[in-house]
Amino acid sequence: RMPASIPEADGRHRASAAFSLSFLSLVFSITAFSSSYWCEGTRKVAKPFCKGDSKGDLCIRFNSPDGNSSQAVQYIWETGDDKFVEKKFHAGIWYSCEEMINEDGEKCRSFISLTPTSDRGVLWLSIVAELLYVVLLLAGNILMSVEMCYYSSVIDGLKINAFSAVVTVLAGLLGMVAHMMYTTVFQMTVNLGPEDWRPHTWDYGWSYGLAWTSFACCMAAAVTTINKYTKTILEFKHKRKKLERSFRIQYKFPDH
């Protein structure tokens, strides 16, 4: 009884490991898809004129005591880079936000409206692929949970296992394509996007890393599921050979 229970326990462990990886992939993908930190950086913008009593390094000051008088001669001392200030921004699939100068909070705009017209089709394909990625991951999680709780027939469990492996592999491929398409669209938007949005410096943010971590977990879950399916099939073949051999010995059939 002990040798027979070891493969079953090993199969349970593999099934639970695949489910855990797939569930992590689903959580990471939803978090990344709904966030706006795929890319982060700074924008270099001209400082606004100081109004009223406002002072500091974030606005341009005048040397005139009466800055509001149109007849007063006003001199601007800021030159070169002193006339500019860097604003932090972050962008995702849905919207892009940047901090306000001399004000609290952020100003957000739809990232789709910032994308060049020629690349909006690719962006929409990326969004559709991301949605399908999440849907297939959810389907894979449901199938894996059904397999873990389904004990009436080993053959039915194998069928569910094979189907969940196919669904998870398709999800991983869609996720990889979606991430790569968004990367291409963002780089095109940096080069051809509106002048009032183009970043001075930028890099990929934590959401981008989370999206690729989700893809890695998805593929690891797919490999674990396929490995479990293959090992179960090999165990069945091995048991069948042992059973046939025992029948030959028991009934003394000739070995052809």
Tab-separated table of C-alpha atoms in Angstrom:
chain	number	residue	atom	x	y	z
A	1	ARG	CA	0.000	0.000	0.000
A	2	MET	CA	2.807	2.409	0.761
A	3	PRO	CA	4.425	2.303	-2.723
A	4	ALA	CA	1.032	2.851	-4.339
A	5	SER	CA	0.267	5.880	-2.171
A	6	ILE	CA	3.569	7.627	-2.867
A	7	PRO	CA	2.825	8.398	-6.564
A	8	GLU	CA	-0.657	9.607	-5.600
A	9	ALA	CA	0.763	11.952	-2.945
A	10	ASP	CA	3.381	13.162	-5.427
A	11	GLY	CA	0.618	13.891	-7.956
A	12	ARG	CA	-1.309	15.872	-5.350
A	13	HIS	CA	1.796	17.940	-4.577
A	14	ARG	CA	2.381	18.655	-8.272
A	15	ALA	CA	-1.267	19.624	-8.759
A	16	SER	CA	-1.199	21.986	-5.782
A	17	ALA	CA	2.102	23.507	-6.965
A	18	ALA	CA	0.672	24.105	-10.464
A	19	PHE	CA	-2.478	25.659	-8.985
A	20	SER	CA	-0.444	27.936	-6.690
A	21	LEU	CA	1.733	29.143	-9.583
A	22	SER	CA	-1.296	29.713	-11.805
A	23	PHE	CA	-3.121	31.599	-9.052
A	24	LEU	CA	-0.075	33.830	-8.443
A	25	SER	CA	0.121	34.490	-12.180
A	26	LEU	CA	-3.558	35.519	-12.221
A	27	VAL	CA	-3.144	37.905	-9.266
A	28	PHE	CA	-0.002	39.470	-10.734
A	29	SER	CA	-1.579	39.919	-14.177
A	30	ILE	CA	-4.710	41.623	-12.820
A	31	THR	CA	-2.611	43.925	-10.622
A	32	ALA	CA	-0.301	44.895	-13.488
A	33	PHE	CA	-3.137	45.302	-15.993
A	34	SER	CA	-5.057	47.717	-13.757
A	35	SER	CA	-2.041	49.804	-12.649
A	36	SER	CA	-0.286	52.706	-14.364
A	37	TYR	CA	3.339	52.019	-13.431
A	38	TRP	CA	4.467	50.056	-16.475
A	39	CYS	CA	6.851	52.893	-17.293
A	40	GLU	CA	8.186	55.677	-15.063
A	41	GLY	CA	10.374	58.694	-15.721
A	42	THR	CA	10.655	62.469	-15.793
A	43	ARG	CA	9.520	65.231	-18.125
A	44	LYS	CA	11.479	68.455	-18.614
A	45	VAL	CA	9.048	71.405	-18.718
A	46	ALA	CA	9.457	75.179	-18.583
A	47	LYS	CA	8.860	76.777	-15.186
A	48	PRO	CA	5.693	78.865	-14.893
A	49	PHE	CA	5.868	82.515	-13.802
A	50	CYS	CA	5.574	83.106	-10.071
A	51	LYS	CA	2.156	84.471	-9.109
A	52	GLY	CA	1.530	86.723	-6.135
A	53	ASP	CA	3.717	85.844	-3.175
A	54	SER	CA	4.738	82.436	-4.495
A	55	LYS	CA	8.480	81.841	-4.281
A	56	GLY	CA	10.810	78.954	-4.729
A	57	ASP	CA	12.725	77.073	-7.381
A	58	LEU	CA	9.643	75.807	-9.220
A	59	CYS	CA	8.630	79.121	-10.802
A	60	ILE	CA	10.349	82.019	-12.599
A	61	ARG	CA	10.836	85.118	-10.405
A	62	PHE	CA	11.071	88.753	-11.516
A	63	ASN	CA	13.424	91.369	-10.176
A	64	SER	CA	10.638	93.996	-10.197
A	65	PRO	CA	8.926	94.685	-6.858
A	66	ASP	CA	5.610	94.940	-8.721
A	67	GLY	CA	5.468	91.881	-10.926
A	68	ASN	CA	1.836	92.474	-11.898
A	69	SER	CA	2.435	95.913	-13.408
A	70	SER	CA	2.571	95.822	-17.199
A	71	GLN	CA	4.649	99.063	-17.248
A	72	ALA	CA	7.377	97.737	-14.965
A	73	VAL	CA	10.545	96.461	-16.544
A	74	GLN	CA	10.875	92.801	-15.680
A	75	TYR	CA	14.080	90.790	-15.899
A	76	ILE	CA	14.231	86.995	-15.858
A	77	TRP	CA	17.457	85.764	-14.298
A	78	GLU	CA	16.929	82.061	-15.046
A	79	THR	CA	18.889	80.866	-18.070
A	80	GLY	CA	19.581	77.474	-19.615
A	81	ASP	CA	18.508	74.537	-17.485
A	82	ASP	CA	17.452	76.900	-14.679
A	83	LYS	CA	14.354	77.748	-16.696
A	84	PHE	CA	13.191	74.124	-16.645
A	85	VAL	CA	11.957	71.762	-13.985
A	86	GLU	CA	11.656	67.972	-14.072
A	87	LYS	CA	8.248	66.434	-13.371
A	88	LYS	CA	7.826	62.770	-12.531
A	89	PHE	CA	5.365	60.751	-14.574
A	90	HIS	CA	4.156	57.162	-14.799
A	91	ALA	CA	2.196	55.439	-17.536
A	92	GLY	CA	0.303	52.198	-17.983
A	93	ILE	CA	-1.946	50.577	-20.530
A	94	TRP	CA	-4.948	52.732	-19.672
A	95	TYR	CA	-3.661	56.147	-18.575
A	96	SER	CA	-0.597	58.305	-17.954
A	97	CYS	CA	-0.191	60.582	-14.913
A	98	GLU	CA	2.323	63.329	-14.079
A	99	GLU	CA	2.817	65.452	-10.974
A	100	MET	CA	1.652	69.059	-10.846
A	101	ILE	CA	4.047	71.993	-10.368
A	102	ASN	CA	3.414	74.044	-7.192
A	103	GLU	CA	0.280	71.945	-6.552
A	104	ASP	CA	-0.519	68.677	-4.842
A	105	GLY	CA	-1.786	65.682	-6.759
A	106	GLU	CA	-1.378	64.447	-10.311
A	107	LYS	CA	-2.850	65.174	-13.721
A	108	CYS	CA	-3.850	62.040	-15.648
A	109	ARG	CA	-4.617	61.519	-19.323
A	110	SER	CA	-5.744	58.514	-21.317
A	111	PHE	CA	-2.724	56.719	-22.741
A	112	ILE	CA	-4.764	55.714	-25.794
A	113	SER	CA	-5.241	59.399	-26.691
A	114	LEU	CA	-1.466	59.960	-26.436
A	115	THR	CA	-0.584	57.071	-28.735
A	116	PRO	CA	0.108	57.959	-32.406
A	117	THR	CA	-2.857	57.174	-34.645
A	118	SER	CA	-0.855	54.643	-36.651
A	119	ASP	CA	-0.075	52.632	-33.495
A	120	ARG	CA	-3.490	52.658	-31.789
A	121	GLY	CA	-4.484	49.441	-33.536
A	122	VAL	CA	-1.479	47.668	-32.022
A	123	LEU	CA	-2.345	49.085	-28.602
A	124	TRP	CA	-5.920	47.788	-28.865
A	125	LEU	CA	-4.589	44.373	-29.895
A	126	SER	CA	-2.356	44.466	-26.821
A	127	ILE	CA	-5.338	45.285	-24.594
A	128	VAL	CA	-7.441	42.476	-26.108
A	129	ALA	CA	-4.530	40.032	-25.693
A	130	GLU	CA	-4.099	41.077	-22.043
A	131	LEU	CA	-7.817	40.535	-21.394
A	132	LEU	CA	-7.710	37.094	-23.029
A	133	TYR	CA	-4.592	36.329	-20.990
A	134	VAL	CA	-6.478	37.060	-17.754
A	135	VAL	CA	-9.551	35.084	-18.908
A	136	LEU	CA	-7.497	32.018	-19.867
A	137	LEU	CA	-5.572	32.178	-16.592
A	138	LEU	CA	-8.891	32.235	-14.728
A	139	ALA	CA	-10.124	29.242	-16.757
A	140	GLY	CA	-6.888	27.389	-16.016
A	141	ASN	CA	-7.266	28.083	-12.286
A	142	ILE	CA	-10.825	26.760	-12.319
A	143	LEU	CA	-9.793	23.590	-14.168
A	144	MET	CA	-6.881	22.973	-11.793
A	145	SER	CA	-9.087	23.447	-8.742
A	146	VAL	CA	-11.658	21.010	-10.216
A	147	GLU	CA	-8.892	18.478	-10.865
A	148	MET	CA	-7.646	18.752	-7.269
A	149	CYS	CA	-11.139	18.054	-5.886
A	150	TYR	CA	-12.209	15.459	-8.481
A	151	TYR	CA	-11.534	11.896	-7.349
A	152	SER	CA	-14.235	9.737	-8.991
A	153	SER	CA	-12.233	8.778	-12.091
A	154	VAL	CA	-8.499	8.954	-12.787
A	155	ILE	CA	-9.133	9.090	-16.548
A	156	ASP	CA	-11.423	12.120	-16.192
A	157	GLY	CA	-8.796	13.730	-13.984
A	158	LEU	CA	-6.202	13.192	-16.707
A	159	LYS	CA	-8.493	14.781	-19.303
A	160	ILE	CA	-8.970	17.853	-17.085
A	161	ASN	CA	-5.220	17.945	-16.457
A	162	ALA	CA	-4.444	17.919	-20.184
A	163	PHE	CA	-7.030	20.602	-20.950
A	164	SER	CA	-5.759	22.876	-18.149
A	165	ALA	CA	-2.198	22.479	-19.488
A	166	VAL	CA	-3.286	23.547	-22.991
A	167	VAL	CA	-5.238	26.531	-21.628
A	168	THR	CA	-2.303	27.656	-19.467
A	169	VAL	CA	0.178	27.415	-22.351
A	170	LEU	CA	-2.134	29.473	-24.588
A	171	ALA	CA	-2.487	32.045	-21.806
A	172	GLY	CA	1.296	32.342	-21.487
A	173	LEU	CA	1.759	32.845	-25.230
A	174	LEU	CA	-0.941	35.544	-25.300
A	175	GLY	CA	0.595	37.279	-22.293
A	176	MET	CA	4.046	37.326	-23.895
A	177	VAL	CA	2.650	38.785	-27.148
A	178	ALA	CA	0.610	41.408	-25.242
A	179	HIS	CA	3.601	42.591	-23.183
A	180	MET	CA	5.824	42.839	-26.257
A	181	MET	CA	3.197	44.777	-28.223
A	182	TYR	CA	2.746	47.290	-25.393
A	183	THR	CA	6.528	47.749	-25.173
A	184	THR	CA	6.635	48.561	-28.899
A	185	VAL	CA	3.699	50.989	-28.647
A	186	PHE	CA	5.206	52.834	-25.692
A	187	GLN	CA	8.551	53.281	-27.437
A	188	MET	CA	6.764	54.617	-30.533
A	189	THR	CA	4.752	57.014	-28.338
A	190	VAL	CA	7.968	58.284	-26.740
A	191	ASN	CA	9.346	59.131	-30.196
A	192	LEU	CA	6.167	60.303	-31.961
A	193	GLY	CA	3.782	61.253	-29.154
A	194	PRO	CA	2.564	64.758	-28.226
A	195	GLU	CA	5.215	67.357	-27.403
A	196	ASP	CA	3.580	68.107	-24.047
A	197	TRP	CA	3.970	64.463	-22.977
A	198	ARG	CA	7.287	63.159	-24.328
A	199	PRO	CA	9.533	62.111	-21.435
A	200	HIS	CA	13.057	63.378	-20.868
A	201	THR	CA	14.143	60.171	-19.145
A	202	TRP	CA	12.187	56.957	-18.593
A	203	ASP	CA	12.520	53.345	-17.576
A	204	TYR	CA	10.228	50.373	-16.968
A	205	GLY	CA	8.329	50.373	-13.666
A	206	TRP	CA	7.252	47.747	-11.151
A	207	SER	CA	4.035	46.922	-13.041
A	208	TYR	CA	6.057	45.942	-16.110
A	209	GLY	CA	8.205	43.642	-13.994
A	210	LEU	CA	5.082	42.229	-12.346
A	211	ALA	CA	3.546	41.499	-15.751
A	212	TRP	CA	6.606	39.479	-16.829
A	213	THR	CA	6.693	37.742	-13.436
A	214	SER	CA	3.088	36.725	-14.086
A	215	PHE	CA	4.157	35.282	-17.448
A	216	ALA	CA	6.997	33.348	-15.781
A	217	CYS	CA	4.616	31.900	-13.159
A	218	CYS	CA	2.139	30.996	-15.905
A	219	MET	CA	4.727	29.062	-17.916
A	220	ALA	CA	6.028	27.371	-14.742
A	221	ALA	CA	2.454	26.265	-13.953
A	222	ALA	CA	2.059	24.946	-17.516
A	223	VAL	CA	5.338	22.972	-17.307
A	224	THR	CA	4.338	21.518	-13.918
A	225	THR	CA	0.916	20.488	-15.254
A	226	ILE	CA	2.384	18.859	-18.377
A	227	ASN	CA	4.992	17.101	-16.234
A	228	LYS	CA	2.264	15.708	-13.973
A	229	TYR	CA	0.261	14.493	-16.976
A	230	THR	CA	3.284	12.822	-18.573
A	231	LYS	CA	4.369	11.165	-15.329
A	232	THR	CA	0.861	9.804	-14.707
A	233	ILE	CA	0.719	8.317	-18.219
A	234	LEU	CA	4.139	6.691	-17.760
A	235	GLU	CA	3.052	5.239	-14.404
A	236	PHE	CA	-0.043	3.756	-16.037
A	237	LYS	CA	2.065	2.122	-18.752
A	238	HIS	CA	4.486	0.772	-16.167
A	239	LYS	CA	1.671	-0.711	-14.052
A	240	ARG	CA	0.095	-2.241	-17.157
A	241	LYS	CA	3.353	-3.951	-18.099
A	242	LYS	CA	3.757	-5.269	-14.562
A	243	LEU	CA	0.178	-6.573	-14.611
A	244	GLU	CA	0.661	-8.305	-17.969
A	245	ARG	CA	3.892	-9.858	-16.736
A	246	SER	CA	2.202	-11.140	-13.584
A	247	PHE	CA	-0.611	-12.670	-15.663
A	248	ARG	CA	1.910	-14.463	-17.886
A	249	ILE	CA	3.655	-15.905	-14.834
A	250	GLN	CA	0.393	-16.847	-13.107
A	251	TYR	CA	-1.236	-18.619	-16.064
A	252	LYS	CA	2.049	-19.711	-17.666
A	253	PHE	CA	1.221	-18.194	-21.052
A	254	PRO	CA	3.954	-18.562	-23.645
A	255	ASP	CA	5.908	-15.417	-24.211
A	256	HIS	CA	5.694	-14.539	-27.913
